[in-house]
PDB file of N, CA and C in Angstrom:
ATOM      1  N   MET A   1      -7.773  51.835  87.479  1.00  0.00           N
ATOM      2  CA  MET A   1      -8.743  50.777  87.245  1.00  0.00           C
ATOM      3  C   MET A   1      -9.644  51.174  86.084  1.00  0.00           C
ATOM      4  N   LEU A   2     -10.142  50.222  85.375  1.00  0.00           N
ATOM      5  CA  LEU A   2     -10.924  50.483  84.179  1.00  0.00           C
ATOM      6  C   LEU A   2     -12.404  50.750  84.445  1.00  0.00           C
ATOM      7  N   VAL A   3     -12.882  50.505  85.646  1.00  0.00           N
ATOM      8  CA  VAL A   3     -14.309  50.666  85.929  1.00  0.00           C
ATOM      9  C   VAL A   3     -14.806  52.074  85.620  1.00  0.00           C
ATOM     10  N   PRO A   4     -14.167  53.139  86.097  1.00  0.00           N
ATOM     11  CA  PRO A   4     -14.676  54.473  85.764  1.00  0.00           C
ATOM     12  C   PRO A   4     -14.688  54.743  84.258  1.00  0.00           C
ATOM     13  N   LEU A   5     -13.684  54.267  83.558  1.00  0.00           N
ATOM     14  CA  LEU A   5     -13.622  54.472  82.113  1.00  0.00           C
ATOM     15  C   LEU A   5     -14.699  53.678  81.381  1.00  0.00           C
ATOM     16  N   SER A   6     -14.988  52.485  81.864  1.00  0.00           N
ATOM     17  CA  SER A   6     -15.978  51.650  81.178  1.00  0.00           C
ATOM     18  C   SER A   6     -17.369  52.263  81.242  1.00  0.00           C
ATOM     19  N   ARG A   7     -17.627  53.040  82.270  1.00  0.00           N
ATOM     20  CA  ARG A   7     -18.934  53.687  82.391  1.00  0.00           C
ATOM     21  C   ARG A   7     -19.124  54.779  81.339  1.00  0.00           C
ATOM     22  N   GLU A   8     -18.052  55.246  80.755  1.00  0.00           N
ATOM     23  CA  GLU A   8     -18.124  56.309  79.757  1.00  0.00           C
ATOM     24  C   GLU A   8     -18.235  55.774  78.328  1.00  0.00           C
ATOM     25  N   THR A   9     -18.246  54.479  78.167  1.00  0.00           N
ATOM     26  CA  THR A   9     -18.317  53.888  76.829  1.00  0.00           C
ATOM     27  C   THR A   9     -19.754  53.575  76.450  1.00  0.00           C
ATOM     28  N   LYS A  10     -19.939  53.195  75.211  1.00  0.00           N
ATOM     29  CA  LYS A  10     -21.249  52.764  74.720  1.00  0.00           C
ATOM     30  C   LYS A  10     -21.323  51.238  74.639  1.00  0.00           C
ATOM     31  N   ALA A  11     -20.506  50.584  75.435  1.00  0.00           N
ATOM     32  CA  ALA A  11     -20.453  49.119  75.399  1.00  0.00           C
ATOM     33  C   ALA A  11     -21.813  48.517  75.724  1.00  0.00           C
ATOM     34  N   GLU A  12     -22.165  47.481  74.973  1.00  0.00           N
ATOM     35  CA  GLU A  12     -23.409  46.769  75.212  1.00  0.00           C
ATOM     36  C   GLU A  12     -23.168  45.441  75.921  1.00  0.00           C
ATOM     37  N   TYR A  13     -21.941  44.971  75.909  1.00  0.00           N
ATOM     38  CA  TYR A  13     -21.621  43.673  76.490  1.00  0.00           C
ATOM     39  C   TYR A  13     -20.395  43.773  77.380  1.00  0.00           C
ATOM     40  N   ILE A  14     -20.393  42.957  78.408  1.00  0.00           N
ATOM     41  CA  ILE A  14     -19.230  42.780  79.258  1.00  0.00           C
ATOM     42  C   ILE A  14     -18.836  41.311  79.123  1.00  0.00           C
ATOM     43  N   VAL A  15     -17.602  41.061  78.753  1.00  0.00           N
ATOM     44  CA  VAL A  15     -17.141  39.697  78.534  1.00  0.00           C
ATOM     45  C   VAL A  15     -16.190  39.318  79.650  1.00  0.00           C
ATOM     46  N   THR A  16     -16.435  38.170  80.265  1.00  0.00           N
ATOM     47  CA  THR A  16     -15.506  37.638  81.257  1.00  0.00           C
ATOM     48  C   THR A  16     -14.859  36.396  80.652  1.00  0.00           C
ATOM     49  N   GLU A  17     -13.652  36.111  81.081  1.00  0.00           N
ATOM     50  CA  GLU A  17     -12.895  35.035  80.459  1.00  0.00           C
ATOM     51  C   GLU A  17     -12.106  34.269  81.513  1.00  0.00           C
ATOM     52  N   HIS A  18     -12.052  32.978  81.327  1.00  0.00           N
ATOM     53  CA  HIS A  18     -11.207  32.110  82.146  1.00  0.00           C
ATOM     54  C   HIS A  18     -10.746  30.989  81.236  1.00  0.00           C
ATOM     55  N   ASP A  19      -9.479  30.677  81.252  1.00  0.00           N
ATOM     56  CA  ASP A  19      -8.929  29.695  80.318  1.00  0.00           C
ATOM     57  C   ASP A  19      -9.567  28.317  80.433  1.00  0.00           C
ATOM     58  N   ASN A  20      -9.733  27.843  81.646  1.00  0.00           N
ATOM     59  CA  ASN A  20     -10.270  26.490  81.821  1.00  0.00           C
ATOM     60  C   ASN A  20     -10.855  26.341  83.223  1.00  0.00           C
ATOM     61  N   PRO A  21     -12.000  26.953  83.477  1.00  0.00           N
ATOM     62  CA  PRO A  21     -12.559  26.852  84.827  1.00  0.00           C
ATOM     63  C   PRO A  21     -13.005  25.421  85.135  1.00  0.00           C
ATOM     64  N   ALA A  22     -12.750  24.982  86.340  1.00  0.00           N
ATOM     65  CA  ALA A  22     -13.164  23.643  86.746  1.00  0.00           C
ATOM     66  C   ALA A  22     -14.688  23.548  86.781  1.00  0.00           C
ATOM     67  N   ASP A  23     -15.339  24.624  87.158  1.00  0.00           N
ATOM     68  CA  ASP A  23     -16.796  24.660  87.227  1.00  0.00           C
ATOM     69  C   ASP A  23     -17.261  25.924  86.519  1.00  0.00           C
ATOM     70  N   TRP A  24     -17.610  25.813  85.244  1.00  0.00           N
ATOM     71  CA  TRP A  24     -17.942  26.993  84.448  1.00  0.00           C
ATOM     72  C   TRP A  24     -19.200  27.688  84.943  1.00  0.00           C
ATOM     73  N   ARG A  25     -20.133  26.920  85.551  1.00  0.00           N
ATOM     74  CA  ARG A  25     -21.354  27.553  86.076  1.00  0.00           C
ATOM     75  C   ARG A  25     -21.022  28.452  87.263  1.00  0.00           C
ATOM     76  N   ARG A  26     -20.164  27.971  88.137  1.00  0.00           N
ATOM     77  CA  ARG A  26     -19.738  28.774  89.286  1.00  0.00           C
ATOM     78  C   ARG A  26     -18.986  30.018  88.809  1.00  0.00           C
ATOM     79  N   PHE A  27     -18.107  29.834  87.835  1.00  0.00           N
ATOM     80  CA  PHE A  27     -17.372  30.964  87.282  1.00  0.00           C
ATOM     81  C   PHE A  27     -18.331  32.009  86.712  1.00  0.00           C
ATOM     82  N   ALA A  28     -19.319  31.579  85.942  1.00  0.00           N
ATOM     83  CA  ALA A  28     -20.281  32.510  85.341  1.00  0.00           C
ATOM     84  C   ALA A  28     -21.084  33.223  86.420  1.00  0.00           C
ATOM     85  N   ARG A  29     -21.559  32.479  87.405  1.00  0.00           N
ATOM     86  CA  ARG A  29     -22.360  33.064  88.493  1.00  0.00           C
ATOM     87  C   ARG A  29     -21.551  34.102  89.263  1.00  0.00           C
ATOM     88  N   ARG A  30     -20.328  33.759  89.617  1.00  0.00           N
ATOM     89  CA  ARG A  30     -19.490  34.696  90.380  1.00  0.00           C
ATOM     90  C   ARG A  30     -19.097  35.915  89.552  1.00  0.00           C
ATOM     91  N   SER A  31     -18.881  35.719  88.265  1.00  0.00           N
ATOM     92  CA  SER A  31     -18.555  36.840  87.385  1.00  0.00           C
ATOM     93  C   SER A  31     -19.714  37.822  87.318  1.00  0.00           C
ATOM     94  N   ILE A  32     -20.925  37.309  87.158  1.00  0.00           N
ATOM     95  CA  ILE A  32     -22.114  38.163  87.107  1.00  0.00           C
ATOM     96  C   ILE A  32     -22.303  38.891  88.428  1.00  0.00           C
ATOM     97  N   GLU A  33     -22.123  38.186  89.541  1.00  0.00           N
ATOM     98  CA  GLU A  33     -22.251  38.825  90.854  1.00  0.00           C
ATOM     99  C   GLU A  33     -21.238  39.959  91.009  1.00  0.00           C
ATOM    100  N   HIS A  34     -20.012  39.740  90.548  1.00  0.00           N
ATOM    101  CA  HIS A  34     -18.965  40.755  90.665  1.00  0.00           C
ATOM    102  C   HIS A  34     -19.271  41.976  89.789  1.00  0.00           C
ATOM    103  N   ILE A  35     -19.730  41.725  88.577  1.00  0.00           N
ATOM    104  CA  ILE A  35     -20.098  42.822  87.676  1.00  0.00           C
ATOM    105  C   ILE A  35     -21.215  43.654  88.289  1.00  0.00           C
ATOM    106  N   LYS A  36     -22.201  42.997  88.860  1.00  0.00           N
ATOM    107  CA  LYS A  36     -23.304  43.710  89.512  1.00  0.00           C
ATOM    108  C   LYS A  36     -22.798  44.504  90.709  1.00  0.00           C
ATOM    109  N   ALA A  37     -21.900  43.925  91.489  1.00  0.00           N
ATOM    110  CA  ALA A  37     -21.356  44.609  92.671  1.00  0.00           C
ATOM    111  C   ALA A  37     -20.579  45.863  92.273  1.00  0.00           C
ATOM    112  N   LEU A  38     -19.943  45.833  91.113  1.00  0.00           N
ATOM    113  CA  LEU A  38     -19.213  46.996  90.621  1.00  0.00           C
ATOM    114  C   LEU A  38     -20.143  48.039  90.011  1.00  0.00           C
ATOM    115  N   GLY A  39     -21.399  47.666  89.823  1.00  0.00           N
ATOM    116  CA  GLY A  39     -22.366  48.580  89.237  1.00  0.00           C
ATOM    117  C   GLY A  39     -22.197  48.747  87.742  1.00  0.00           C
ATOM    118  N   LEU A  40     -21.639  47.753  87.087  1.00  0.00           N
ATOM    119  CA  LEU A  40     -21.370  47.857  85.649  1.00  0.00           C
ATOM    120  C   LEU A  40     -22.464  47.265  84.782  1.00  0.00           C
ATOM    121  N   HIS A  41     -23.494  46.715  85.352  1.00  0.00           N
ATOM    122  CA  HIS A  41     -24.495  46.027  84.550  1.00  0.00           C
ATOM    123  C   HIS A  41     -25.555  46.950  83.971  1.00  0.00           C
ATOM    124  N   GLY A  42     -25.640  48.180  84.419  1.00  0.00           N
ATOM    125  CA  GLY A  42     -26.657  49.096  83.913  1.00  0.00           C
ATOM    126  C   GLY A  42     -26.504  49.326  82.423  1.00  0.00           C
ATOM    127  N   GLY A  43     -27.519  48.954  81.655  1.00  0.00           N
ATOM    128  CA  GLY A  43     -27.470  49.145  80.217  1.00  0.00           C
ATOM    129  C   GLY A  43     -26.727  48.065  79.461  1.00  0.00           C
ATOM    130  N   CYS A  44     -26.106  47.127  80.165  1.00  0.00           N
ATOM    131  CA  CYS A  44     -25.386  46.045  79.500  1.00  0.00           C
ATOM    132  C   CYS A  44     -26.188  44.751  79.607  1.00  0.00           C
ATOM    133  N   ASN A  45     -25.928  43.850  78.710  1.00  0.00           N
ATOM    134  CA  ASN A  45     -26.616  42.578  78.689  1.00  0.00           C
ATOM    135  C   ASN A  45     -25.846  41.554  79.494  1.00  0.00           C
ATOM    136  N   LEU A  46     -26.490  41.031  80.528  1.00  0.00           N
ATOM    137  CA  LEU A  46     -25.890  39.951  81.317  1.00  0.00           C
ATOM    138  C   LEU A  46     -26.685  38.679  81.022  1.00  0.00           C
ATOM    139  N   VAL A  47     -25.995  37.649  80.632  1.00  0.00           N
ATOM    140  CA  VAL A  47     -26.641  36.369  80.365  1.00  0.00           C
ATOM    141  C   VAL A  47     -26.549  35.551  81.640  1.00  0.00           C
ATOM    142  N   GLU A  48     -27.676  35.412  82.315  1.00  0.00           N
ATOM    143  CA  GLU A  48     -27.674  34.718  83.597  1.00  0.00           C
ATOM    144  C   GLU A  48     -28.163  33.293  83.518  1.00  0.00           C
ATOM    145  N   ASN A  49     -28.840  32.940  82.465  1.00  0.00           N
ATOM    146  CA  ASN A  49     -29.358  31.588  82.326  1.00  0.00           C
ATOM    147  C   ASN A  49     -28.518  30.821  81.337  1.00  0.00           C
ATOM    148  N   SER A  50     -27.951  29.719  81.778  1.00  0.00           N
ATOM    149  CA  SER A  50     -27.119  28.886  80.911  1.00  0.00           C
ATOM    150  C   SER A  50     -27.779  27.536  80.742  1.00  0.00           C
ATOM    151  N   PRO A  51     -27.567  26.899  79.606  1.00  0.00           N
ATOM    152  CA  PRO A  51     -28.170  25.564  79.391  1.00  0.00           C
ATOM    153  C   PRO A  51     -27.623  24.537  80.330  1.00  0.00           C
TER     154      PRO A  51
END
């Protein structure tokens, strides 16, 4: 899994992708929740507010 390796990088952003989500707000919210649950958000920029 890439999680242990990602902690060793100097990455400033985590990008999540979905080709065509039916509900992009739900997709974004769940993606952020998952990233936080993995503990990957420390030091990275998470955009939680969408227009």
